[in-house]
CSV table of C-alpha atoms in Angstrom, one decimal:
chain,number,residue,atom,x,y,z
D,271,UNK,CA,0.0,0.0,0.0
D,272,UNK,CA,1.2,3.4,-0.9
D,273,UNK,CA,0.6,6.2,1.8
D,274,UNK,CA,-0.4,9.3,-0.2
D,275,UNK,CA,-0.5,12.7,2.0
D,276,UNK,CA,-3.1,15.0,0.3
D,277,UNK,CA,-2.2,18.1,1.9
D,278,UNK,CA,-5.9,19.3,2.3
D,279,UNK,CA,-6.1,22.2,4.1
D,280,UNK,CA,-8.7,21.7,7.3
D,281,UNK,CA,-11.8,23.6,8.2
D,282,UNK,CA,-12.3,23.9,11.6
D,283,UNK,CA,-16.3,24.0,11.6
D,284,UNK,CA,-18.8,25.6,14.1
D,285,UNK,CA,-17.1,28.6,15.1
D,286,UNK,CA,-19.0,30.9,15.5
D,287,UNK,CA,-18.7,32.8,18.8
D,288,UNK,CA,-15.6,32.1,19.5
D,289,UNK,CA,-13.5,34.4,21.7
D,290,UNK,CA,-9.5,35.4,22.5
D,291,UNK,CA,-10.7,33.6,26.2
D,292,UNK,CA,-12.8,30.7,24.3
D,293,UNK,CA,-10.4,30.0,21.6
D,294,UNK,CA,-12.3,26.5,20.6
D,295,UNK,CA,-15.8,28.2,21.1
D,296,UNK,CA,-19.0,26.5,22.1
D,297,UNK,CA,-19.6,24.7,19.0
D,298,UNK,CA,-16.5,23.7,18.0
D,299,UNK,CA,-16.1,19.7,16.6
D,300,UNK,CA,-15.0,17.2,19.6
D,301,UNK,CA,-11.5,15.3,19.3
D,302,UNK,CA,-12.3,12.8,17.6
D,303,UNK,CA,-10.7,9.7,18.3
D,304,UNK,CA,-8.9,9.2,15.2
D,305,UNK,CA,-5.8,6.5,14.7
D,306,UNK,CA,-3.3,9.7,14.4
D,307,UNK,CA,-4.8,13.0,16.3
D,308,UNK,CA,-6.2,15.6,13.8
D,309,UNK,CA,-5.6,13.8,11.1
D,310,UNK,CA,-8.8,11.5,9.2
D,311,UNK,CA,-6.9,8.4,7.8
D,312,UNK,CA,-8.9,7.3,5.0
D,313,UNK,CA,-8.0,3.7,2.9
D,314,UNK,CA,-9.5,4.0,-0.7
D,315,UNK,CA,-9.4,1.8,-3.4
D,316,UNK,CA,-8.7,3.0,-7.1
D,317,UNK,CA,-11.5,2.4,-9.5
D,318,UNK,CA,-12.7,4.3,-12.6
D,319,UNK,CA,-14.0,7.9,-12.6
D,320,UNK,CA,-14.2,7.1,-8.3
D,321,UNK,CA,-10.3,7.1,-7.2
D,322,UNK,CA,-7.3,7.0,-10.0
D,323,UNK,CA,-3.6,6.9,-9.0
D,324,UNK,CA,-2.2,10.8,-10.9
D,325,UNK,CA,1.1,12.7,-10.8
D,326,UNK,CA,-0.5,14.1,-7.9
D,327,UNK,CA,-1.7,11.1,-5.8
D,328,UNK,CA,-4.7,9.6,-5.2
D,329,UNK,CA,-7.7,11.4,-7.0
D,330,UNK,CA,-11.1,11.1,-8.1
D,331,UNK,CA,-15.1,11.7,-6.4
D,332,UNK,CA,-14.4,9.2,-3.2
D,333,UNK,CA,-11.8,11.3,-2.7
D,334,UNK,CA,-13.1,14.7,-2.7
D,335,UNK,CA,-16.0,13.1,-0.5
D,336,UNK,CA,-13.4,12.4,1.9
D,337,UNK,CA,-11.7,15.6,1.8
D,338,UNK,CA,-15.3,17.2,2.6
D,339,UNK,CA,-16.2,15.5,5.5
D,340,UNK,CA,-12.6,15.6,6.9
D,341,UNK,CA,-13.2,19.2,6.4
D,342,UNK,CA,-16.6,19.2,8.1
D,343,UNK,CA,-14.7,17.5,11.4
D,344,UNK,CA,-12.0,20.1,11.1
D,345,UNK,CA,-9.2,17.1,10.3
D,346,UNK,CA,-6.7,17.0,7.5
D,347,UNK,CA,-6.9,14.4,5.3
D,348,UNK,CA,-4.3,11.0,4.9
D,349,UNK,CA,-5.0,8.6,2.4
D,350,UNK,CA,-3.7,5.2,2.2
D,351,UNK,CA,-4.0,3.1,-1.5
D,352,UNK,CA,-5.7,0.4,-0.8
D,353,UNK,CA,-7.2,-2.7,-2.7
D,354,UNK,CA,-10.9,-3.2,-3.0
D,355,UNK,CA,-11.1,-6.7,-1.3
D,356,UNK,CA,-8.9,-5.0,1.7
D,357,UNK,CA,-11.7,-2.3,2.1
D,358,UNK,CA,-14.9,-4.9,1.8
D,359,UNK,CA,-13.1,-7.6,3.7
D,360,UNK,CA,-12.6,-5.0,6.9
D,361,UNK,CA,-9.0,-6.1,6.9
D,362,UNK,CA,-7.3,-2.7,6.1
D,363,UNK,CA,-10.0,-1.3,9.1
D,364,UNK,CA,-9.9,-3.4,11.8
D,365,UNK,CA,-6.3,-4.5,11.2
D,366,UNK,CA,-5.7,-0.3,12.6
D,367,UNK,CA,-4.4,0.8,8.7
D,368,UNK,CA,-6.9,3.6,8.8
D,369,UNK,CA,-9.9,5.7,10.4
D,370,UNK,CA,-12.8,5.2,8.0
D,371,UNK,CA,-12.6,3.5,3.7
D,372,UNK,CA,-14.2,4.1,0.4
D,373,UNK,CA,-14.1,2.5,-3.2
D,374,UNK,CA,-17.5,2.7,-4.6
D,375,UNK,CA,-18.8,0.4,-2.1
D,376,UNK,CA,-22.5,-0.3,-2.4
D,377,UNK,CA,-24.0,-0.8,0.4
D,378,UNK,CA,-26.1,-4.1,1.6
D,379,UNK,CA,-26.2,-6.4,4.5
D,380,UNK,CA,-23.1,-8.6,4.4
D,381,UNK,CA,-21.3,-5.9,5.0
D,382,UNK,CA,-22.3,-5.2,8.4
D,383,UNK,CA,-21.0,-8.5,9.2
D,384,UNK,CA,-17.5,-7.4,8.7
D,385,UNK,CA,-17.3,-3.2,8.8
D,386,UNK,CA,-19.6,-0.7,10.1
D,387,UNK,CA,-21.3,1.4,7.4
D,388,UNK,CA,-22.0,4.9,7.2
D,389,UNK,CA,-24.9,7.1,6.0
D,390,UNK,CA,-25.4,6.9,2.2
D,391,UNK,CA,-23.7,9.1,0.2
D,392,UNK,CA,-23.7,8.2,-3.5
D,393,UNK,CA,-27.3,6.8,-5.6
D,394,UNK,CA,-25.7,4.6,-7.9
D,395,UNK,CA,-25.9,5.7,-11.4
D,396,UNK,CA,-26.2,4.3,-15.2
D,397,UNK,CA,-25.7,6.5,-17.9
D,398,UNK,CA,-26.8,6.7,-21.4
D,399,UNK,CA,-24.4,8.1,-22.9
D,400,UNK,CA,-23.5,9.2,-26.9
D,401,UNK,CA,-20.4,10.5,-28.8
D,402,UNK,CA,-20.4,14.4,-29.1
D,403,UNK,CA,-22.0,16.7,-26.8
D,404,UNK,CA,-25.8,16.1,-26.7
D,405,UNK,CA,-28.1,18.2,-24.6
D,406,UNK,CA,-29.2,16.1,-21.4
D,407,UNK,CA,-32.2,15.2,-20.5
D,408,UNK,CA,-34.5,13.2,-18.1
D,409,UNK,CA,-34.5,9.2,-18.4
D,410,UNK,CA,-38.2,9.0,-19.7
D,411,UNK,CA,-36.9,11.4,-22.5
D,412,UNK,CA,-34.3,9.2,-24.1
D,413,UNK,CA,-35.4,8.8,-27.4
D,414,UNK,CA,-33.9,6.7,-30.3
D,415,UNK,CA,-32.2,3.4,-30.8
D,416,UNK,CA,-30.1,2.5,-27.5
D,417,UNK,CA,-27.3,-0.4,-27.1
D,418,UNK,CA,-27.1,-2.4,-24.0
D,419,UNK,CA,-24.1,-4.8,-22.5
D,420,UNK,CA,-26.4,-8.2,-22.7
D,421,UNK,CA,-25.6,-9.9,-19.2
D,422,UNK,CA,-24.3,-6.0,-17.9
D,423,UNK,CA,-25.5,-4.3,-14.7
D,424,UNK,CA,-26.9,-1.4,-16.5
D,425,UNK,CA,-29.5,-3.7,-17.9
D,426,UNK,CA,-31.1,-3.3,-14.2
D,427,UNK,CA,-32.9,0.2,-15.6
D,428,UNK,CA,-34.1,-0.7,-18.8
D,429,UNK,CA,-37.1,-0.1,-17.9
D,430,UNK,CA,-36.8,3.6,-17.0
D,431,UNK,CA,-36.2,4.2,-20.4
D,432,UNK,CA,-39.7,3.8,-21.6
D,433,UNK,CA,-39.4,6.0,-25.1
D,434,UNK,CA,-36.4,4.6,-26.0
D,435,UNK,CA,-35.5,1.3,-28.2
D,436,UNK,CA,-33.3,-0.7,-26.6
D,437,UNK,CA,-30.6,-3.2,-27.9
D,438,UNK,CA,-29.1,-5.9,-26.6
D,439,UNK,CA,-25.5,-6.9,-27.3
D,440,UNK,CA,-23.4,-10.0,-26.4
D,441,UNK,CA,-20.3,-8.3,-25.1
D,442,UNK,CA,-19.2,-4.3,-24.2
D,443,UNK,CA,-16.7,-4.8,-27.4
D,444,UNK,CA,-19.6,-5.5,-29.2
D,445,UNK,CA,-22.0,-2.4,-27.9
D,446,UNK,CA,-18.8,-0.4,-28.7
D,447,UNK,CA,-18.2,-1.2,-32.1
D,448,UNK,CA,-22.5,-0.6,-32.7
D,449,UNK,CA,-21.7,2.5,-31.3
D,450,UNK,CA,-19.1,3.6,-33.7
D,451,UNK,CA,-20.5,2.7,-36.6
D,452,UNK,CA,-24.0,4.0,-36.2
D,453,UNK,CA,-25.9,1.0,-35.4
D,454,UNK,CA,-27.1,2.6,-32.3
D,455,UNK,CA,-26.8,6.6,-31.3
D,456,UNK,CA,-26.5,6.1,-27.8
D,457,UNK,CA,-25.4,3.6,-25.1
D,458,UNK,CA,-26.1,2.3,-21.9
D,459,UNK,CA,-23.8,1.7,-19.7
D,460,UNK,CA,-22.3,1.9,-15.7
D,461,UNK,CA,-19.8,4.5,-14.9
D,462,UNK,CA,-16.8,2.0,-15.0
D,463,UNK,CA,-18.6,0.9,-18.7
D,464,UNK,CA,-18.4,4.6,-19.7
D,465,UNK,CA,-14.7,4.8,-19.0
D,466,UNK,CA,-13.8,1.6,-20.7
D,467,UNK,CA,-15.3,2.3,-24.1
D,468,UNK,CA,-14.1,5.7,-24.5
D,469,UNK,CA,-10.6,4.0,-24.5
D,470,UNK,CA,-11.9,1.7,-27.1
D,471,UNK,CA,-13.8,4.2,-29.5
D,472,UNK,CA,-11.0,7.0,-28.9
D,473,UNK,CA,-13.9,8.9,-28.6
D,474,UNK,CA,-15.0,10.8,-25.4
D,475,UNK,CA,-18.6,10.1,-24.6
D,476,UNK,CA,-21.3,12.6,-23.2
D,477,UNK,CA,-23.8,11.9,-20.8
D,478,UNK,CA,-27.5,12.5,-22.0
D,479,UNK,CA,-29.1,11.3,-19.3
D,480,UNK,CA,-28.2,9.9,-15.6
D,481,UNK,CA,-30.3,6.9,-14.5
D,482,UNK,CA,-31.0,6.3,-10.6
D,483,UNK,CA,-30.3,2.8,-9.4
D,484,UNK,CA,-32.4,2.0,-5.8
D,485,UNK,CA,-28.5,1.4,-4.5
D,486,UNK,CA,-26.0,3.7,-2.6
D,487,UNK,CA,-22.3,3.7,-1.8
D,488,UNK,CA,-21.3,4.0,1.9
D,489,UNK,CA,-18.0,4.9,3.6
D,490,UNK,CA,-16.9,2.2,5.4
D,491,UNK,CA,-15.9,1.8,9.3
D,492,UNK,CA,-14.4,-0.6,11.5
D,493,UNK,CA,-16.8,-3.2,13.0
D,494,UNK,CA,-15.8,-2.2,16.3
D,495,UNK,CA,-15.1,1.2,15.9
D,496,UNK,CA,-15.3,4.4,17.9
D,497,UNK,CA,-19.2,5.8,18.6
D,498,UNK,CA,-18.3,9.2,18.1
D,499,UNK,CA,-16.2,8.8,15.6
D,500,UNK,CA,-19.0,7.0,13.2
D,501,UNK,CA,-21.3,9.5,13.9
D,502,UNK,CA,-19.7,12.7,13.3
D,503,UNK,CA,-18.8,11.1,10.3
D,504,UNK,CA,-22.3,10.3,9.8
D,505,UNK,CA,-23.1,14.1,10.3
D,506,UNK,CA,-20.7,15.4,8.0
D,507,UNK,CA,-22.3,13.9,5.2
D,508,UNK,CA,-25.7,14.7,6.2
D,509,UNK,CA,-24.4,18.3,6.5
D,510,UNK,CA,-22.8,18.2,2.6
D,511,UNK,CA,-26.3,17.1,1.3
D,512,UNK,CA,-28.0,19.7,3.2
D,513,UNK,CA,-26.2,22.1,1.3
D,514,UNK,CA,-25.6,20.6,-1.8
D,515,UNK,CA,-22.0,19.9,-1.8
D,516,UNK,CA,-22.7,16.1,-2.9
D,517,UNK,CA,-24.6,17.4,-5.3
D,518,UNK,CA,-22.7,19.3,-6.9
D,519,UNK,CA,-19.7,16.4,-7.1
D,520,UNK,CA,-21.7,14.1,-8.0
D,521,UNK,CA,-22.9,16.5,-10.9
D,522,UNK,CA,-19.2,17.1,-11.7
D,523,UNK,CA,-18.2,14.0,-11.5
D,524,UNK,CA,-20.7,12.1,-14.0
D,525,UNK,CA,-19.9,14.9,-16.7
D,526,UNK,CA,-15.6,14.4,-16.1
């Protein structure tokens, strides 16, 4: 695993009030318990669009989640590399690696088993997507002929797509290559699909229209974990959806 420091810069929140004889004021966040003080040590796995090793580190949208709630508890922000089955397995967690995890992870019950979960913070998307720069619009609105992976997970919302005609093709290569030449104008596909066959057409692909799954990624904690810790976590992200902050990174990151 490769230790990445991100350098964000932390927000101490609630201060209002505060005086030269209060210096922390009333409101100000509790120490958290956190494996180094001051500091939210977060283990992430890389995966498309969500986390992607740069010349700069570790970046990507489960990463800017992270530095905005770290932000919210007035912590900087560590991140570790991590693989995927260390973050779903609770190994990295409750082996002391790091404070909280993400990687995409949708969230269900046999993860409670192992990890403690936090408060949704991602509906998991599929997109139809097209070559160009097409003007987006609402599921129900997708009109045309639309390609399909045959046994992929996007075929889960075929069904929201009630205007459209949908095609079914054997393999992603195949739903590609439809693509490029004109057999279909527009594709459905996950987030990771979307990444994969702009590297095969050479082609970047716009999103015309973001479909809702009934699933949500969680952050991920360690089974037995600190209280206080979980839940100031827990508050942090109801306080960026309050205001719109996962909103708006969600927005950005399904048009990157």
């Amino acid at each position: 695993m490769r230790r990445v420091a991100l350098g964000v810069v932390a927000l101490t929140v609630g201060l209002a009030g505060c005086s030269a004889d209060d210096p922390a004021g009333p409101d100000a966040p509790p120490d958290l318990a956190t494996l180094e003080p001051g500091t939210l040590t977060a283990c992430v796995a890389p995966g498309p669009g969500t986390a992607v090793e740069t010349d700069a580190g570790l970046e990507g949208f489960d990463v800017a989640v992270l530095g905005d709630v770290a932000d919210e508890l007035g912590l900087d922000l560590d991140v570790v590399t991590t693989s995927f089955d260390e973050v779903v397995s609770g190994v990295a967690l409750n082996g002391g690696v790091c404070d909280v995890a993400a990687g995409a992870v949708v969230g269900g019950p046999a993860l409670g088993d192992v990890v403690t979960t936090s408060a949704p913070y991602r509906t998991v998307h599929r997109l139809v997507v097209a070559p160009g720069t097409p003007a987006t619009v609402e599921p129900e609105a997708v009109t045309g002929v639309v390609g399909v992976e045959e046994a992929g997970a996007a075929l889960d919302v075929v069904d929201q797509l009630p205007s459209a005609e949908v095609f079914a093709y054997p393999s992603r290569v195949d739903l590609g290559r439809a693509l490029e030449v004109g057999a279909v104008g527009q594709a459905l596909v996950t987030v990771a699909g979307r990444a994969s066959m702009e590297d095969q057409l050479g082609v970047p692909l716009a999103v015309v229209a973001a479909v809702p799954t009934e699933r949500h990624t969680v952050l991920l904690l360690p089974l037995d974990g600190d209280d206080e810790l979980a839940s100031a976590i827990d508050a942090a992200i109801a306080a960026l959806t309050a205001d719109g902050r996962l909103d708006a990174l969600v927005a950005a990151w399904l048009r990157a």
